[in-house]
Coordinates of N, CA and C in Angstrom, one line a residue:
X1 N -31.6 111.7 25.1 CA -31.0 111.5 23.9 C -31.3 110.6 23.3
X2 N -32.2 109.9 22.2 CA -32.4 108.7 21.6 C -32.2 109.2 20.0
X3 N -31.3 108.4 19.3 CA -31.4 108.6 17.8 C -32.0 107.6 17.2
X4 N -32.1 107.6 16.2 CA -32.5 106.7 15.3 C -31.7 106.2 13.8
X5 N -32.3 105.6 13.4 CA -31.7 105.1 11.9 C -31.1 106.3 10.9
X6 N -30.3 106.4 10.3 CA -30.1 107.4 9.4 C -31.0 107.9 8.7
X7 N -31.5 109.0 8.6 CA -32.2 109.8 7.8 C -33.6 108.8 6.9
X8 N -33.9 107.9 8.0 CA -35.0 107.2 7.4 C -34.8 106.2 6.1
X9 N -33.7 106.0 6.2 CA -32.8 104.8 5.5 C -33.9 104.2 4.0
X10 N -34.3 105.7 3.6 CA -34.6 105.3 2.3 C -35.9 104.7 2.5
X11 N -36.1 103.7 1.1 CA -37.4 102.6 1.3 C -37.4 101.9 1.9
X12 N -36.2 101.1 2.3 CA -36.0 100.1 3.0 C -37.0 99.7 4.4
X13 N -37.7 98.6 4.2 CA -38.1 97.9 5.2 C -37.6 96.7 5.6
X14 N -37.4 96.9 7.2 CA -36.7 95.4 7.7 C -37.4 94.5 7.8
X15 N -37.1 92.9 8.3 CA -38.0 92.4 8.3 C -38.2 91.7 9.7
X16 N -39.2 91.4 10.4 CA -39.6 90.9 11.7 C -38.3 90.1 12.0
X17 N -37.8 90.3 13.2 CA -37.1 89.3 13.8 C -35.5 89.4 13.4
X18 N -35.6 90.6 12.5 CA -33.8 91.1 12.0 C -33.3 91.7 13.3
X19 N -32.3 91.7 13.0 CA -31.2 92.3 14.3 C -30.6 93.9 13.5
X20 N -30.7 94.8 14.2 CA -30.3 96.1 13.4 C -29.6 97.0 14.5
X21 N -28.7 97.6 14.5 CA -27.7 98.2 15.1 C -27.9 100.0 15.2
X22 N -28.1 100.4 16.6 CA -28.7 101.6 16.7 C -27.4 102.3 17.3
X23 N -27.0 103.7 16.6 CA -26.4 104.4 16.9 C -26.6 105.7 17.7
X24 N -26.4 105.7 19.1 CA -26.5 107.1 19.7 C -25.7 108.4 19.3
X25 N -25.9 109.1 18.2 CA -24.8 110.3 17.9 C -25.1 111.6 18.8
X26 N -23.6 112.0 19.3 CA -23.7 113.4 19.5 C -22.6 114.1 18.8
X27 N -23.2 115.1 18.1 CA -22.3 116.1 17.6 C -21.8 115.3 16.5
X28 N -22.8 114.7 15.9 CA -21.9 114.0 14.4 C -21.3 112.8 14.7
X29 N -20.8 112.2 15.8 CA -20.1 110.9 16.4 C -20.7 109.9 17.1
X30 N -20.6 108.6 17.0 CA -20.8 107.7 17.8 C -20.7 107.9 19.4
X31 N -21.3 107.9 20.2 CA -21.5 107.6 21.5 C -21.6 106.4 22.1
X32 N -23.0 105.8 21.5 CA -23.0 104.7 22.1 C -23.7 103.8 20.8
X33 N -23.4 102.6 20.9 CA -24.4 101.8 20.0 C -24.9 100.5 20.4
X34 N -25.8 99.9 20.0 CA -26.1 98.8 20.4 C -27.4 98.0 19.6
X35 N -27.4 96.7 19.8 CA -28.4 96.1 18.8 C -29.5 95.9 19.3
X36 N -30.6 95.8 18.8 CA -32.2 95.9 18.8 C -32.8 94.6 17.6
X37 N -33.9 94.0 18.0 CA -34.7 93.1 17.1 C -35.8 93.8 16.7
X38 N -36.2 93.9 15.5 CA -37.1 94.3 15.1 C -38.7 93.6 15.1
X39 N -39.4 94.4 15.3 CA -40.6 93.8 15.6 C -41.8 94.0 14.5
X40 N -41.4 95.0 13.9 CA -42.6 95.6 12.9 C -42.1 96.7 12.2
X41 N -42.0 96.6 11.1 CA -41.6 98.1 10.5 C -42.5 98.0 9.0
X42 N -43.6 99.0 9.0 CA -44.0 99.1 7.8 C -43.6 100.3 6.9
X43 N -42.6 100.8 7.0 CA -42.2 102.0 6.4 C -42.2 103.7 6.9
X44 N -43.5 103.4 7.8 CA -43.8 104.6 8.4 C -43.2 104.7 9.9
X45 N -43.3 103.5 10.5 CA -43.4 103.2 12.0 C -42.7 101.6 12.0
X46 N -41.1 102.0 12.9 CA -40.3 101.0 13.1 C -40.5 100.4 14.6
X47 N -40.8 99.4 14.8 CA -41.2 98.8 16.0 C -39.9 98.0 16.3
X48 N -39.0 98.2 17.8 CA -38.0 97.4 18.0 C -37.8 97.4 19.7
X49 N -37.2 96.2 19.7 CA -37.0 95.4 21.1 C -35.7 95.4 21.7
X50 N -35.4 96.0 22.7 CA -34.1 95.7 23.3 C -34.4 95.0 24.6
X51 N -33.5 93.5 24.1 CA -33.7 92.6 25.4 C -32.8 93.1 26.8
X52 N -33.1 92.6 27.7 CA -32.3 92.6 28.9 C -30.7 91.7 28.6
X53 N -30.0 92.3 29.1 CA -28.7 91.8 28.6 C -27.9 92.2 27.2
X54 N -28.5 92.9 26.6 CA -28.0 93.8 25.2 C -26.7 94.2 25.5
X55 N -25.3 93.8 25.0 CA -24.3 94.7 25.5 C -24.2 96.0 24.7
X56 N -24.0 96.9 25.4 CA -23.6 98.7 24.9 C -22.3 98.5 24.5
X57 N -22.0 99.3 23.3 CA -20.8 99.8 22.8 C -20.4 101.1 22.6
X58 N -19.5 101.7 23.9 CA -19.2 103.1 24.4 C -18.0 103.6 23.3
X59 N -18.5 104.8 22.6 CA -17.4 105.0 21.7 C -16.5 106.3 22.4
X60 N -15.1 106.4 21.9 CA -14.2 107.4 22.7 C -15.1 108.5 21.6
X61 N -15.6 110.0 22.9 CA -15.9 110.9 22.2 C -15.3 112.2 22.5
X62 N -15.2 113.6 21.6 CA -14.6 114.7 22.4 C -15.6 115.2 23.6
X63 N -16.9 115.0 23.4 CA -17.3 115.9 24.6 C -17.3 114.9 26.0
X64 N -16.2 113.5 26.2 CA -16.3 112.7 27.1 C -17.4 111.5 26.9
X65 N -17.0 110.8 28.1 CA -17.8 109.7 27.9 C -19.2 109.3 28.0
X66 N -19.9 108.7 27.7 CA -21.6 108.6 27.8 C -21.6 108.4 29.7
X67 N -23.0 109.0 29.7 CA -22.8 108.6 31.6 C -23.3 107.4 32.0
X68 N -23.7 106.9 30.7 CA -23.9 104.9 31.8 C -23.0 104.4 31.5
X69 N -21.7 104.9 30.6 CA -20.2 104.0 30.5 C -19.8 103.5 31.6
X70 N -19.8 104.3 32.7 CA -18.9 103.6 34.0 C -19.8 102.6 34.6
X71 N -21.0 102.6 34.2 CA -21.6 101.4 35.1 C -22.7 100.7 34.8
X72 N -22.8 100.7 33.0 CA -23.7 99.9 32.2 C -23.0 99.5 31.3
X73 N -22.6 98.1 31.3 CA -22.1 97.3 30.2 C -23.1 97.0 28.8
X74 N -24.2 97.0 29.9 CA -25.5 96.5 28.9 C -26.8 96.7 29.5
X75 N -28.2 96.4 28.7 CA -29.3 97.1 29.2 C -29.6 96.1 30.5
X76 N -30.0 96.9 31.5 CA -30.2 96.0 33.0 C -31.7 96.1 33.1
X77 N -32.4 96.7 32.6 CA -34.0 97.1 32.9 C -34.4 95.7 32.3
X78 N -35.7 95.9 32.4 CA -36.8 94.8 31.6 C -36.7 95.0 30.4
X79 N -37.5 94.1 29.1 CA -37.4 94.2 27.7 C -38.1 95.8 27.4
X80 N -37.5 96.1 26.5 CA -38.1 97.7 26.0 C -38.7 97.7 24.8
X81 N -40.2 98.1 24.6 CA -40.6 97.9 23.4 C -40.5 99.4 22.7
X82 N -40.1 99.7 21.5 CA -40.0 101.3 21.1 C -40.8 101.3 19.7
X83 N -41.2 102.3 19.5 CA -41.7 102.9 18.3 C -41.2 104.0 17.7
X84 N -41.1 103.8 16.6 CA -40.6 105.3 16.0 C -40.5 105.9 14.5
X85 N -41.4 106.9 14.5 CA -41.9 107.4 13.2 C -41.1 107.6 12.3
X86 N -41.1 107.3 10.7 CA -40.4 107.8 9.9 C -40.2 109.2 10.1
X87 N -38.6 109.9 10.1 CA -38.4 111.0 10.3 C -38.1 111.4 11.8
X88 N -38.8 110.8 12.7 CA -38.2 111.3 13.8 C -37.0 110.9 14.5
X89 N -36.4 111.8 14.9 CA -34.8 111.6 16.0 C -35.1 110.6 17.4
X90 N -36.4 110.3 17.7 CA -36.3 109.4 18.8 C -37.4 108.4 18.7
X91 N -37.9 107.6 19.8 CA -38.6 106.4 19.6 C -39.5 106.7 20.9
X92 N -40.5 106.4 21.0 CA -40.9 106.3 22.4 C -41.7 104.6 22.8

């Protein structure tokens, strides 16, 4: 599950280098949040970078804990570059 910004944040374009907070939402409630750095945003495609060591915030949820909550306090993989098109609820 990969969620993105709320309904494509209107006409806003994020500046490269800015930090945004991503919300992983399950059944309308935050399940996991973390920051990413904006690499590029042209209003149609948002490219972000998740850096190693970025802390995760897990939220109490009626569906139970996030699957990563017990073992992953932060991003432990290599730097992750993601692209998300306007209107998509996922990134690649």
